[in-house]
Amino acid sequence: MGYIGFLGCLLDGHHKATVAYERQQALECLVIEKLEQKKVIEPITPEKLVEEVFFNGRTAQLPTVEDYCYIRYLMEERTITTHKKMLLLCEQVIKEQVVLQEGQLDCLFSYCQVFTERELPRLYQLTKKYQYKDIRYSYFEKLSSVGNSEQIDEIMLDYLIYDEYDNLAVTKICDEYFERVL
């Protein structure tokens, strides 16, 4: 288990970890880290782990390896170590106070999908401004996976009405979303 900031990575024993996570139980694990100079390894308490994983009173999704790597990349690029700082970055991006590169924006989508679903719909207007088709695809792929709500229905419908079949892959995601929820 590697644990930096608020994000951890389990290298083995994922089945046991998933069950412990779902049951909100502590998990005994062995931490192996590269020792540099006289670094003291402090054990991670179950309280700290639960506090970070069960962020904002809701259970975060378990990130895929790809999502984990995306989120870690953004954390390292922006030297972010807490959820509070990530939420601040998200707010700054939404208000266009901070402009992220294409890859970083995709990382932010992954973070929102895993930890703060309610922020993902707020990023929709921003995706209209980016001309990269991959950004729209990534955004809609993550949006369609967080469940359905009236707000998400409106975003999907808005895209279908105004996309003019500009991005067939995104159109397909929207169509599949409505097939699933209707």
Tab-separated table of N, CA and C in Angstrom:
chain	number	residue	atom	x	y	z
A	1	MET	N	0.857	-1.181	0.000
A	1	MET	CA	0.000	0.000	0.000
A	1	MET	C	0.890	1.226	0.000
A	2	GLY	N	0.725	2.075	-0.974
A	2	GLY	CA	1.418	3.354	-0.972
A	2	GLY	C	0.390	4.425	-0.681
A	3	TYR	N	0.662	5.303	0.243
A	3	TYR	CA	-0.327	6.303	0.653
A	3	TYR	C	0.340	7.665	0.703
A	4	ILE	N	-0.028	8.518	-0.237
A	4	ILE	CA	0.539	9.863	-0.289
A	4	ILE	C	-0.605	10.847	-0.404
A	5	GLY	N	-0.593	11.885	0.414
A	5	GLY	CA	-1.684	12.847	0.406
A	5	GLY	C	-2.959	12.169	0.837
A	6	PHE	N	-3.935	12.096	-0.043
A	6	PHE	CA	-5.194	11.446	0.278
A	6	PHE	C	-5.440	10.227	-0.594
A	7	LEU	N	-4.458	9.818	-1.368
A	7	LEU	CA	-4.652	8.761	-2.339
A	7	LEU	C	-3.706	7.612	-2.041
A	8	GLY	N	-4.233	6.402	-2.041
A	8	GLY	CA	-3.409	5.240	-1.771
A	8	GLY	C	-3.492	4.245	-2.908
A	9	CYS	N	-2.524	3.368	-2.981
A	9	CYS	CA	-2.505	2.339	-4.015
A	9	CYS	C	-2.183	1.013	-3.362
A	10	LEU	N	-3.054	0.056	-3.538
A	10	LEU	CA	-2.841	-1.283	-3.023
A	10	LEU	C	-2.236	-2.114	-4.136
A	11	LEU	N	-1.061	-2.667	-3.880
A	11	LEU	CA	-0.377	-3.403	-4.921
A	11	LEU	C	-0.808	-4.861	-5.006
A	12	ASP	N	-1.338	-5.411	-3.937
A	12	ASP	CA	-1.782	-6.799	-3.943
A	12	ASP	C	-2.877	-6.945	-2.895
A	13	GLY	N	-3.650	-8.015	-2.975
A	13	GLY	CA	-4.697	-8.252	-1.991
A	13	GLY	C	-5.940	-7.426	-2.240
A	14	HIS	N	-6.182	-7.088	-3.500
A	14	HIS	CA	-7.284	-6.184	-3.825
A	14	HIS	C	-8.656	-6.753	-3.474
A	15	HIS	N	-8.811	-8.060	-3.499
A	15	HIS	CA	-10.116	-8.628	-3.153
A	15	HIS	C	-10.432	-8.394	-1.679
A	16	LYS	N	-9.454	-8.676	-0.830
A	16	LYS	CA	-9.633	-8.466	0.609
A	16	LYS	C	-9.868	-6.980	0.897
A	17	ALA	N	-9.137	-6.121	0.216
A	17	ALA	CA	-9.284	-4.687	0.430
A	17	ALA	C	-10.665	-4.204	0.005
A	18	THR	N	-11.177	-4.731	-1.100
A	18	THR	CA	-12.495	-4.324	-1.576
A	18	THR	C	-13.575	-4.702	-0.578
A	19	VAL	N	-13.488	-5.916	-0.034
A	19	VAL	CA	-14.473	-6.349	0.955
A	19	VAL	C	-14.387	-5.474	2.207
A	20	ALA	N	-13.173	-5.212	2.686
A	20	ALA	CA	-13.000	-4.360	3.870
A	20	ALA	C	-13.546	-2.962	3.602
A	21	TYR	N	-13.299	-2.465	2.413
A	21	TYR	CA	-13.781	-1.138	2.026
A	21	TYR	C	-15.307	-1.094	2.029
A	22	GLU	N	-15.920	-2.091	1.398
A	22	GLU	CA	-17.381	-2.123	1.324
A	22	GLU	C	-18.020	-2.259	2.700
A	23	ARG	N	-17.355	-2.971	3.594
A	23	ARG	CA	-17.885	-3.156	4.950
A	23	ARG	C	-17.435	-2.062	5.904
A	24	GLN	N	-16.635	-1.138	5.413
A	24	GLN	CA	-16.073	-0.036	6.207
A	24	GLN	C	-15.307	-0.571	7.414
A	25	GLN	N	-14.519	-1.605	7.163
A	25	GLN	CA	-13.722	-2.219	8.214
A	25	GLN	C	-12.255	-1.872	8.004
A	26	ALA	N	-11.517	-1.907	9.102
A	26	ALA	CA	-10.074	-1.679	9.018
A	26	ALA	C	-9.431	-2.839	8.257
A	27	LEU	N	-8.328	-2.575	7.617
A	27	LEU	CA	-7.622	-3.582	6.836
A	27	LEU	C	-6.176	-3.623	7.303
A	28	GLU	N	-5.717	-4.789	7.707
A	28	GLU	CA	-4.316	-4.937	8.063
A	28	GLU	C	-3.531	-5.102	6.775
A	29	CYS	N	-2.450	-4.343	6.656
A	29	CYS	CA	-1.637	-4.472	5.451
A	29	CYS	C	-0.191	-4.135	5.775
A	30	LEU	N	0.676	-4.543	4.914
A	30	LEU	CA	2.097	-4.304	5.055
A	30	LEU	C	2.469	-3.150	4.129
A	31	VAL	N	3.141	-2.157	4.681
A	31	VAL	CA	3.565	-1.002	3.899
A	31	VAL	C	5.048	-1.158	3.585
A	32	ILE	N	5.364	-1.135	2.315
A	32	ILE	CA	6.764	-1.227	1.897
A	32	ILE	C	7.086	0.042	1.133
A	33	GLU	N	8.011	0.817	1.665
A	33	GLU	CA	8.405	2.062	1.017
A	33	GLU	C	9.916	2.114	0.919
A	34	LYS	N	10.398	2.840	-0.054
A	34	LYS	CA	11.820	3.049	-0.202
A	34	LYS	C	12.265	4.026	0.892
A	35	LEU	N	13.232	3.628	1.668
A	35	LEU	CA	13.726	4.500	2.734
A	35	LEU	C	14.761	5.461	2.166
A	36	GLU	N	14.594	6.718	2.446
A	36	GLU	CA	15.540	7.729	2.019
A	36	GLU	C	16.013	8.468	3.255
A	37	GLN	N	17.292	8.572	3.409
A	37	GLN	CA	17.929	9.196	4.568
A	37	GLN	C	17.385	8.573	5.857
A	38	LYS	N	16.935	9.378	6.789
A	38	LYS	CA	16.442	8.854	8.056
A	38	LYS	C	14.937	9.035	8.159
A	39	LYS	N	14.267	8.637	7.139
A	39	LYS	CA	12.821	8.792	7.104
A	39	LYS	C	12.168	7.856	8.113
A	40	VAL	N	11.235	8.382	8.871
A	40	VAL	CA	10.496	7.575	9.826
A	40	VAL	C	9.152	7.231	9.205
A	41	ILE	N	8.833	5.954	9.189
A	41	ILE	CA	7.561	5.524	8.626
A	41	ILE	C	6.514	5.555	9.729
A	42	GLU	N	5.489	6.354	9.519
A	42	GLU	CA	4.400	6.417	10.473
A	42	GLU	C	3.270	5.543	9.958
A	43	PRO	N	2.765	4.656	10.805
A	43	PRO	CA	1.665	3.794	10.340
A	43	PRO	C	0.415	4.611	10.048
A	44	ILE	N	-0.363	4.133	9.110
A	44	ILE	CA	-1.630	4.778	8.772
A	44	ILE	C	-2.691	4.199	9.696
A	45	THR	N	-3.315	5.045	10.448
A	45	THR	CA	-4.353	4.558	11.352
A	45	THR	C	-5.622	4.286	10.557
A	46	PRO	N	-6.417	3.317	10.990
A	46	PRO	CA	-7.693	3.067	10.299
A	46	PRO	C	-8.573	4.312	10.278
A	47	GLU	N	-8.492	5.131	11.342
A	47	GLU	CA	-9.307	6.348	11.386
A	47	GLU	C	-8.920	7.300	10.252
A	48	LYS	N	-7.601	7.468	10.036
A	48	LYS	CA	-7.149	8.369	8.973
A	48	LYS	C	-7.564	7.821	7.609
A	49	LEU	N	-7.403	6.521	7.420
A	49	LEU	CA	-7.769	5.912	6.156
A	49	LEU	C	-9.262	6.066	5.894
A	50	VAL	N	-10.078	5.797	6.890
A	50	VAL	CA	-11.530	5.925	6.742
A	50	VAL	C	-11.910	7.377	6.510
A	51	GLU	N	-11.265	8.294	7.233
A	51	GLU	CA	-11.557	9.721	7.080
A	51	GLU	C	-11.300	10.180	5.648
A	52	GLU	N	-10.234	9.694	5.052
A	52	GLU	CA	-9.902	10.117	3.702
A	52	GLU	C	-10.708	9.377	2.645
A	53	VAL	N	-10.924	8.071	2.832
A	53	VAL	CA	-11.652	7.295	1.821
A	53	VAL	C	-13.134	7.635	1.847
A	54	PHE	N	-13.696	7.782	3.045
A	54	PHE	CA	-15.108	8.109	3.154
A	54	PHE	C	-15.229	9.622	3.290
A	55	PHE	N	-14.840	10.279	2.237
A	55	PHE	CA	-14.716	11.726	2.163
A	55	PHE	C	-16.091	12.386	2.063
A	56	ASN	N	-16.272	13.462	2.798
A	56	ASN	CA	-17.500	14.255	2.732
A	56	ASN	C	-18.763	13.449	3.017
A	57	GLY	N	-18.657	12.464	3.893
A	57	GLY	CA	-19.834	11.730	4.303
A	57	GLY	C	-20.367	10.746	3.274
A	58	ARG	N	-19.636	10.492	2.221
A	58	ARG	CA	-20.087	9.513	1.236
A	58	ARG	C	-18.922	8.629	0.855
A	59	THR	N	-19.229	7.461	0.431
A	59	THR	CA	-18.195	6.515	0.041
A	59	THR	C	-17.733	6.846	-1.367
A	60	ALA	N	-16.450	7.060	-1.501
A	60	ALA	CA	-15.893	7.290	-2.828
A	60	ALA	C	-15.859	5.967	-3.580
A	61	GLN	N	-15.921	6.043	-4.886
A	61	GLN	CA	-15.755	4.844	-5.691
A	61	GLN	C	-14.295	4.422	-5.589
A	62	LEU	N	-14.038	3.150	-5.787
A	62	LEU	CA	-12.649	2.717	-5.880
A	62	LEU	C	-12.155	3.085	-7.270
A	63	PRO	N	-11.070	3.842	-7.354
A	63	PRO	CA	-10.589	4.220	-8.686
A	63	PRO	C	-10.000	3.022	-9.420
A	64	THR	N	-10.145	3.034	-10.737
A	64	THR	CA	-9.449	2.043	-11.544
A	64	THR	C	-7.971	2.409	-11.512
A	65	VAL	N	-7.120	1.513	-11.987
A	65	VAL	CA	-5.686	1.815	-12.034
A	65	VAL	C	-5.450	3.036	-12.914
A	66	GLU	N	-6.180	3.106	-14.026
A	66	GLU	CA	-6.033	4.249	-14.930
A	66	GLU	C	-6.440	5.547	-14.225
A	67	ASP	N	-7.580	5.522	-13.531
A	67	ASP	CA	-8.017	6.715	-12.805
A	67	ASP	C	-7.027	7.086	-11.712
A	68	TYR	N	-6.542	6.079	-11.008
A	68	TYR	CA	-5.556	6.318	-9.949
A	68	TYR	C	-4.339	7.045	-10.532
A	69	CYS	N	-3.844	6.565	-11.665
A	69	CYS	CA	-2.667	7.189	-12.291
A	69	CYS	C	-2.975	8.613	-12.729
A	70	TYR	N	-4.169	8.836	-13.303
A	70	TYR	CA	-4.551	10.188	-13.716
A	70	TYR	C	-4.591	11.132	-12.518
A	71	ILE	N	-5.225	10.683	-11.453
A	71	ILE	CA	-5.365	11.540	-10.272
A	71	ILE	C	-3.996	11.825	-9.666
A	72	ARG	N	-3.155	10.792	-9.563
A	72	ARG	CA	-1.804	10.987	-9.019
A	72	ARG	C	-1.008	11.971	-9.878
A	73	TYR	N	-1.141	11.862	-11.198
A	73	TYR	CA	-0.441	12.768	-12.104
A	73	TYR	C	-0.824	14.216	-11.807
A	74	LEU	N	-2.123	14.477	-11.689
A	74	LEU	CA	-2.581	15.841	-11.418
A	74	LEU	C	-2.114	16.309	-10.045
A	75	MET	N	-2.171	15.420	-9.058
A	75	MET	CA	-1.706	15.780	-7.718
A	75	MET	C	-0.232	16.183	-7.740
A	76	GLU	N	0.579	15.408	-8.441
A	76	GLU	CA	2.015	15.693	-8.498
A	76	GLU	C	2.301	16.962	-9.296
A	77	GLU	N	1.609	17.135	-10.417
A	77	GLU	CA	1.814	18.326	-11.242
A	77	GLU	C	1.473	19.609	-10.487
A	78	ARG	N	0.430	19.556	-9.666
A	78	ARG	CA	-0.076	20.733	-8.965
A	78	ARG	C	0.294	20.750	-7.489
A	79	THR	N	1.116	19.791	-7.050
A	79	THR	CA	1.492	19.628	-5.638
A	79	THR	C	0.274	19.713	-4.713
A	80	ILE	N	-0.697	18.869	-5.000
A	80	ILE	CA	-1.941	18.822	-4.235
A	80	ILE	C	-1.883	17.617	-3.298
A	81	THR	N	-2.221	17.850	-2.024
A	81	THR	CA	-2.130	16.769	-1.044
A	81	THR	C	-3.427	16.525	-0.283
A	82	THR	N	-4.469	17.310	-0.547
A	82	THR	CA	-5.721	17.132	0.198
A	82	THR	C	-6.922	17.260	-0.741
A	83	HIS	N	-8.040	16.700	-0.280
A	83	HIS	CA	-9.283	16.869	-1.038
A	83	HIS	C	-9.657	18.346	-1.128
A	84	LYS	N	-9.424	19.070	-0.059
A	84	LYS	CA	-9.782	20.492	-0.036
A	84	LYS	C	-9.071	21.250	-1.162
A	85	LYS	N	-7.800	20.944	-1.371
A	85	LYS	CA	-7.050	21.608	-2.445
A	85	LYS	C	-7.551	21.177	-3.820
A	86	MET	N	-7.938	19.913	-3.955
A	86	MET	CA	-8.484	19.451	-5.234
A	86	MET	C	-9.814	20.128	-5.525
A	87	LEU	N	-10.653	20.262	-4.506
A	87	LEU	CA	-11.940	20.949	-4.702
A	87	LEU	C	-11.727	22.415	-5.051
A	88	LEU	N	-10.721	23.034	-4.450
A	88	LEU	CA	-10.400	24.424	-4.775
A	88	LEU	C	-9.954	24.528	-6.234
A	89	LEU	N	-9.106	23.603	-6.670
A	89	LEU	CA	-8.674	23.599	-8.072
A	89	LEU	C	-9.878	23.420	-8.995
A	90	CYS	N	-10.762	22.510	-8.649
A	90	CYS	CA	-11.961	22.271	-9.454
A	90	CYS	C	-12.784	23.557	-9.573
A	91	GLU	N	-12.980	24.228	-8.460
A	91	GLU	CA	-13.748	25.484	-8.463
A	91	GLU	C	-13.060	26.543	-9.320
A	92	GLN	N	-11.739	26.635	-9.219
A	92	GLN	CA	-10.990	27.611	-10.015
A	92	GLN	C	-11.079	27.293	-11.501
A	93	VAL	N	-11.084	26.024	-11.849
A	93	VAL	CA	-11.204	25.627	-13.257
A	93	VAL	C	-12.602	25.969	-13.770
A	94	ILE	N	-13.625	25.688	-12.970
A	94	ILE	CA	-15.004	25.980	-13.372
A	94	ILE	C	-15.190	27.478	-13.591
A	95	LYS	N	-14.606	28.287	-12.706
A	95	LYS	CA	-14.720	29.752	-12.821
A	95	LYS	C	-13.719	30.329	-13.811
A	96	GLU	N	-12.936	29.448	-14.467
A	96	GLU	CA	-11.933	29.833	-15.458
A	96	GLU	C	-10.854	30.740	-14.884
A	97	GLN	N	-10.562	30.567	-13.606
A	97	GLN	CA	-9.445	31.274	-12.975
A	97	GLN	C	-8.140	30.524	-13.216
A	98	VAL	N	-8.268	29.225	-13.482
A	98	VAL	CA	-7.122	28.369	-13.786
A	98	VAL	C	-7.462	27.600	-15.057
A	99	VAL	N	-6.517	27.544	-15.980
A	99	VAL	CA	-6.700	26.788	-17.216
A	99	VAL	C	-5.789	25.574	-17.149
A	100	LEU	N	-6.375	24.413	-17.312
A	100	LEU	CA	-5.601	23.176	-17.311
A	100	LEU	C	-5.316	22.736	-18.731
A	101	GLN	N	-4.229	22.010	-18.889
A	101	GLN	CA	-3.923	21.412	-20.178
A	101	GLN	C	-4.891	20.255	-20.394
A	102	GLU	N	-4.971	19.770	-21.634
A	102	GLU	CA	-5.920	18.700	-21.965
A	102	GLU	C	-5.767	17.497	-21.035
A	103	GLY	N	-4.556	17.025	-20.840
A	103	GLY	CA	-4.325	15.861	-19.986
A	103	GLY	C	-4.704	16.111	-18.541
A	104	GLN	N	-4.424	17.301	-18.050
A	104	GLN	CA	-4.764	17.634	-16.666
A	104	GLN	C	-6.274	17.717	-16.473
A	105	LEU	N	-6.971	18.217	-17.463
A	105	LEU	CA	-8.423	18.309	-17.371
A	105	LEU	C	-9.035	16.910	-17.309
A	106	ASP	N	-8.512	16.003	-18.068
A	106	ASP	CA	-8.965	14.625	-18.023
A	106	ASP	C	-8.732	14.034	-16.628
A	107	CYS	N	-7.617	14.373	-16.023
A	107	CYS	CA	-7.323	13.926	-14.653
A	107	CYS	C	-8.348	14.481	-13.673
A	108	LEU	N	-8.740	15.729	-13.861
A	108	LEU	CA	-9.750	16.337	-12.994
A	108	LEU	C	-11.098	15.638	-13.162
A	109	PHE	N	-11.435	15.254	-14.383
A	109	PHE	CA	-12.664	14.489	-14.608
A	109	PHE	C	-12.625	13.183	-13.812
A	110	SER	N	-11.481	12.513	-13.844
A	110	SER	CA	-11.338	11.254	-13.098
A	110	SER	C	-11.507	11.487	-11.608
A	111	TYR	N	-10.903	12.557	-11.106
A	111	TYR	CA	-11.038	12.859	-9.677
A	111	TYR	C	-12.508	13.069	-9.308
A	112	CYS	N	-13.202	13.874	-10.096
A	112	CYS	CA	-14.613	14.152	-9.805
A	112	CYS	C	-15.455	12.880	-9.891
A	113	GLN	N	-15.185	12.040	-10.881
A	113	GLN	CA	-15.943	10.802	-11.027
A	113	GLN	C	-15.782	9.930	-9.781
A	114	VAL	N	-14.586	9.847	-9.256
A	114	VAL	CA	-14.309	8.954	-8.128
A	114	VAL	C	-14.722	9.573	-6.802
A	115	PHE	N	-14.419	10.852	-6.594
A	115	PHE	CA	-14.581	11.440	-5.262
A	115	PHE	C	-15.729	12.438	-5.120
A	116	THR	N	-16.051	13.189	-6.150
A	116	THR	CA	-17.068	14.242	-6.002
A	116	THR	C	-17.952	14.303	-7.232
A	117	GLU	N	-18.849	13.358	-7.342
A	117	GLU	CA	-19.731	13.278	-8.510
A	117	GLU	C	-20.480	14.580	-8.757
A	118	ARG	N	-20.856	15.273	-7.697
A	118	ARG	CA	-21.663	16.495	-7.845
A	118	ARG	C	-20.931	17.597	-8.609
A	119	GLU	N	-19.601	17.538	-8.670
A	119	GLU	CA	-18.836	18.565	-9.392
A	119	GLU	C	-18.768	18.276	-10.888
A	120	LEU	N	-18.927	17.027	-11.274
A	120	LEU	CA	-18.762	16.659	-12.679
A	120	LEU	C	-19.728	17.397	-13.610
A	121	PRO	N	-21.039	17.477	-13.296
A	121	PRO	CA	-21.927	18.230	-14.191
A	121	PRO	C	-21.542	19.703	-14.320
A	122	ARG	N	-20.939	20.258	-13.297
A	122	ARG	CA	-20.547	21.674	-13.351
A	122	ARG	C	-19.445	21.932	-14.372
A	123	LEU	N	-18.742	20.888	-14.794
A	123	LEU	CA	-17.653	21.044	-15.756
A	123	LEU	C	-18.135	20.997	-17.209
A	124	TYR	N	-19.412	20.743	-17.419
A	124	TYR	CA	-19.926	20.589	-18.782
A	124	TYR	C	-19.682	21.832	-19.645
A	125	GLN	N	-20.008	22.994	-19.147
A	125	GLN	CA	-19.828	24.220	-19.948
A	125	GLN	C	-18.382	24.389	-20.386
A	126	LEU	N	-17.483	23.966	-19.527
A	126	LEU	CA	-16.063	24.066	-19.854
A	126	LEU	C	-15.702	23.161	-21.029
A	127	THR	N	-16.301	21.991	-21.094
A	127	THR	CA	-15.970	21.059	-22.179
A	127	THR	C	-16.427	21.585	-23.534
A	128	LYS	N	-17.411	22.465	-23.533
A	128	LYS	CA	-17.858	23.063	-24.801
A	128	LYS	C	-16.801	23.991	-25.377
A	129	LYS	N	-15.977	24.561	-24.522
A	129	LYS	CA	-14.968	25.524	-24.970
A	129	LYS	C	-13.721	24.848	-25.524
A	130	TYR	N	-13.473	23.615	-25.085
A	130	TYR	CA	-12.310	22.890	-25.580
A	130	TYR	C	-12.663	22.238	-26.905
A	131	GLN	N	-11.790	22.367	-27.864
A	131	GLN	CA	-12.058	21.833	-29.189
A	131	GLN	C	-11.618	20.380	-29.342
A	132	TYR	N	-10.959	19.855	-28.310
A	132	TYR	CA	-10.466	18.485	-28.403
A	132	TYR	C	-11.616	17.499	-28.274
A	133	LYS	N	-11.777	16.642	-29.273
A	133	LYS	CA	-12.844	15.629	-29.207
A	133	LYS	C	-12.590	14.651	-28.069
A	134	ASP	N	-11.335	14.369	-27.781
A	134	ASP	CA	-11.015	13.425	-26.708
A	134	ASP	C	-11.492	13.922	-25.357
A	135	ILE	N	-11.457	15.241	-25.137
A	135	ILE	CA	-11.924	15.808	-23.865
A	135	ILE	C	-13.411	15.543	-23.711
A	136	ARG	N	-14.174	15.789	-24.746
A	136	ARG	CA	-15.624	15.559	-24.664
A	136	ARG	C	-15.921	14.075	-24.430
A	137	TYR	N	-15.205	13.221	-25.135
A	137	TYR	CA	-15.425	11.793	-24.960
A	137	TYR	C	-15.125	11.377	-23.518
A	138	SER	N	-14.001	11.796	-23.017
A	138	SER	CA	-13.605	11.453	-21.645
A	138	SER	C	-14.630	11.966	-20.640
A	139	TYR	N	-15.058	13.209	-20.839
A	139	TYR	CA	-16.034	13.809	-19.921
A	139	TYR	C	-17.347	13.020	-19.927
A	140	PHE	N	-17.889	12.758	-21.096
A	140	PHE	CA	-19.181	12.060	-21.182
A	140	PHE	C	-19.075	10.610	-20.708
A	141	GLU	N	-17.943	9.985	-20.952
A	141	GLU	CA	-17.742	8.624	-20.469
A	141	GLU	C	-17.812	8.589	-18.936
A	142	LYS	N	-17.166	9.541	-18.296
A	142	LYS	CA	-17.178	9.600	-16.829
A	142	LYS	C	-18.552	10.038	-16.307
A	143	LEU	N	-19.165	10.994	-16.974
A	143	LEU	CA	-20.479	11.478	-16.553
A	143	LEU	C	-21.518	10.364	-16.620
A	144	SER	N	-21.466	9.561	-17.659
A	144	SER	CA	-22.469	8.499	-17.806
A	144	SER	C	-22.299	7.395	-16.770
A	145	SER	N	-21.134	7.322	-16.147
A	145	SER	CA	-20.883	6.239	-15.186
A	145	SER	C	-21.272	6.601	-13.753
A	146	VAL	N	-21.600	7.860	-13.482
A	146	VAL	CA	-21.884	8.256	-12.094
A	146	VAL	C	-23.341	8.084	-11.697
A	147	GLY	N	-24.146	7.538	-12.570
A	147	GLY	CA	-25.562	7.372	-12.241
A	147	GLY	C	-26.380	8.400	-12.991
A	148	ASN	N	-27.667	8.398	-12.732
A	148	ASN	CA	-28.490	9.357	-13.461
A	148	ASN	C	-29.143	10.342	-12.498
A	149	SER	N	-29.365	11.505	-13.016
A	149	SER	CA	-30.061	12.563	-12.289
A	149	SER	C	-30.673	13.474	-13.337
A	150	GLU	N	-31.525	14.349	-12.906
A	150	GLU	CA	-32.148	15.290	-13.845
A	150	GLU	C	-31.092	16.160	-14.511
A	151	GLN	N	-30.104	16.564	-13.729
A	151	GLN	CA	-29.042	17.422	-14.252
A	151	GLN	C	-28.219	16.688	-15.326
A	152	ILE	N	-27.905	15.421	-15.075
A	152	ILE	CA	-27.143	14.647	-16.062
A	152	ILE	C	-27.998	14.381	-17.296
A	153	ASP	N	-29.291	14.087	-17.095
A	153	ASP	CA	-30.202	13.912	-18.230
A	153	ASP	C	-30.178	15.152	-19.129
A	154	GLU	N	-30.238	16.331	-18.530
A	154	GLU	CA	-30.238	17.587	-19.294
A	154	GLU	C	-28.951	17.767	-20.081
A	155	ILE	N	-27.817	17.426	-19.475
A	155	ILE	CA	-26.528	17.562	-20.165
A	155	ILE	C	-26.472	16.616	-21.359
A	156	MET	N	-26.879	15.371	-21.141
A	156	MET	CA	-26.862	14.385	-22.232
A	156	MET	C	-27.797	14.817	-23.364
A	157	LEU	N	-28.968	15.280	-23.018
A	157	LEU	CA	-29.931	15.730	-24.020
A	157	LEU	C	-29.414	16.963	-24.756
A	158	ASP	N	-28.830	17.898	-24.022
A	158	ASP	CA	-28.260	19.097	-24.640
A	158	ASP	C	-27.215	18.710	-25.672
A	159	TYR	N	-26.372	17.768	-25.321
A	159	TYR	CA	-25.353	17.346	-26.276
A	159	TYR	C	-25.991	16.725	-27.518
A	160	LEU	N	-26.977	15.863	-27.314
A	160	LEU	CA	-27.616	15.208	-28.459
A	160	LEU	C	-28.322	16.198	-29.378
A	161	ILE	N	-28.888	17.240	-28.801
A	161	ILE	CA	-29.597	18.239	-29.606
A	161	ILE	C	-28.625	19.091	-30.414
A	162	TYR	N	-27.511	19.487	-29.807
A	162	TYR	CA	-26.628	20.463	-30.455
A	162	TYR	C	-25.333	19.900	-31.027
A	163	ASP	N	-25.102	18.610	-30.940
A	163	ASP	CA	-23.811	18.079	-31.380
A	163	ASP	C	-23.671	17.973	-32.892
A	164	GLU	N	-24.778	17.900	-33.610
A	164	GLU	CA	-24.756	17.781	-35.067
A	164	GLU	C	-23.860	16.614	-35.510
A	165	TYR	N	-23.859	15.542	-34.711
A	165	TYR	CA	-23.064	14.342	-34.971
A	165	TYR	C	-21.588	14.661	-35.171
A	166	ASP	N	-21.134	15.665	-34.420
A	166	ASP	CA	-19.744	16.090	-34.489
A	166	ASP	C	-18.805	15.018	-33.939
A	167	ASN	N	-19.263	14.306	-32.919
A	167	ASN	CA	-18.434	13.290	-32.294
A	167	ASN	C	-19.303	12.043	-32.079
A	168	LEU	N	-19.231	11.122	-33.008
A	168	LEU	CA	-20.104	9.944	-32.980
A	168	LEU	C	-19.898	9.092	-31.733
A	169	ALA	N	-18.687	9.062	-31.204
A	169	ALA	CA	-18.422	8.273	-30.000
A	169	ALA	C	-19.171	8.845	-28.791
A	170	VAL	N	-19.217	10.170	-28.691
A	170	VAL	CA	-19.945	10.806	-27.588
A	170	VAL	C	-21.450	10.635	-27.796
A	171	THR	N	-21.901	10.761	-29.028
A	171	THR	CA	-23.323	10.539	-29.327
A	171	THR	C	-23.730	9.138	-28.884
A	172	LYS	N	-22.873	8.169	-29.139
A	172	LYS	CA	-23.155	6.786	-28.737
A	172	LYS	C	-23.238	6.675	-27.210
A	173	ILE	N	-22.345	7.332	-26.481
A	173	ILE	CA	-22.384	7.313	-25.011
A	173	ILE	C	-23.715	7.871	-24.513
A	174	CYS	N	-24.147	8.990	-25.094
A	174	CYS	CA	-25.413	9.611	-24.693
A	174	CYS	C	-26.590	8.693	-24.994
A	175	ASP	N	-26.586	8.095	-26.178
A	175	ASP	CA	-27.664	7.164	-26.546
A	175	ASP	C	-27.719	5.987	-25.577
A	176	GLU	N	-26.564	5.415	-25.276
A	176	GLU	CA	-26.506	4.273	-24.349
A	176	GLU	C	-26.938	4.675	-22.939
A	177	TYR	N	-26.615	5.894	-22.547
A	177	TYR	CA	-27.044	6.393	-21.239
A	177	TYR	C	-28.568	6.400	-21.151
A	178	PHE	N	-29.216	6.949	-22.171
A	178	PHE	CA	-30.686	7.017	-22.153
A	178	PHE	C	-31.318	5.623	-22.274
A	179	GLU	N	-30.697	4.728	-23.021
A	179	GLU	CA	-31.205	3.349	-23.090
A	179	GLU	C	-31.173	2.705	-21.706
A	180	ARG	N	-30.138	3.022	-20.938
A	180	ARG	CA	-29.969	2.440	-19.609
A	180	ARG	C	-30.922	3.028	-18.583
A	181	VAL	N	-31.154	4.330	-18.634
A	181	VAL	CA	-31.942	4.984	-17.575
A	181	VAL	C	-33.422	5.073	-17.878
A	182	LEU	N	-33.806	4.904	-19.126
A	182	LEU	CA	-35.240	5.004	-19.451
A	182	LEU	C	-35.937	3.672	-19.390
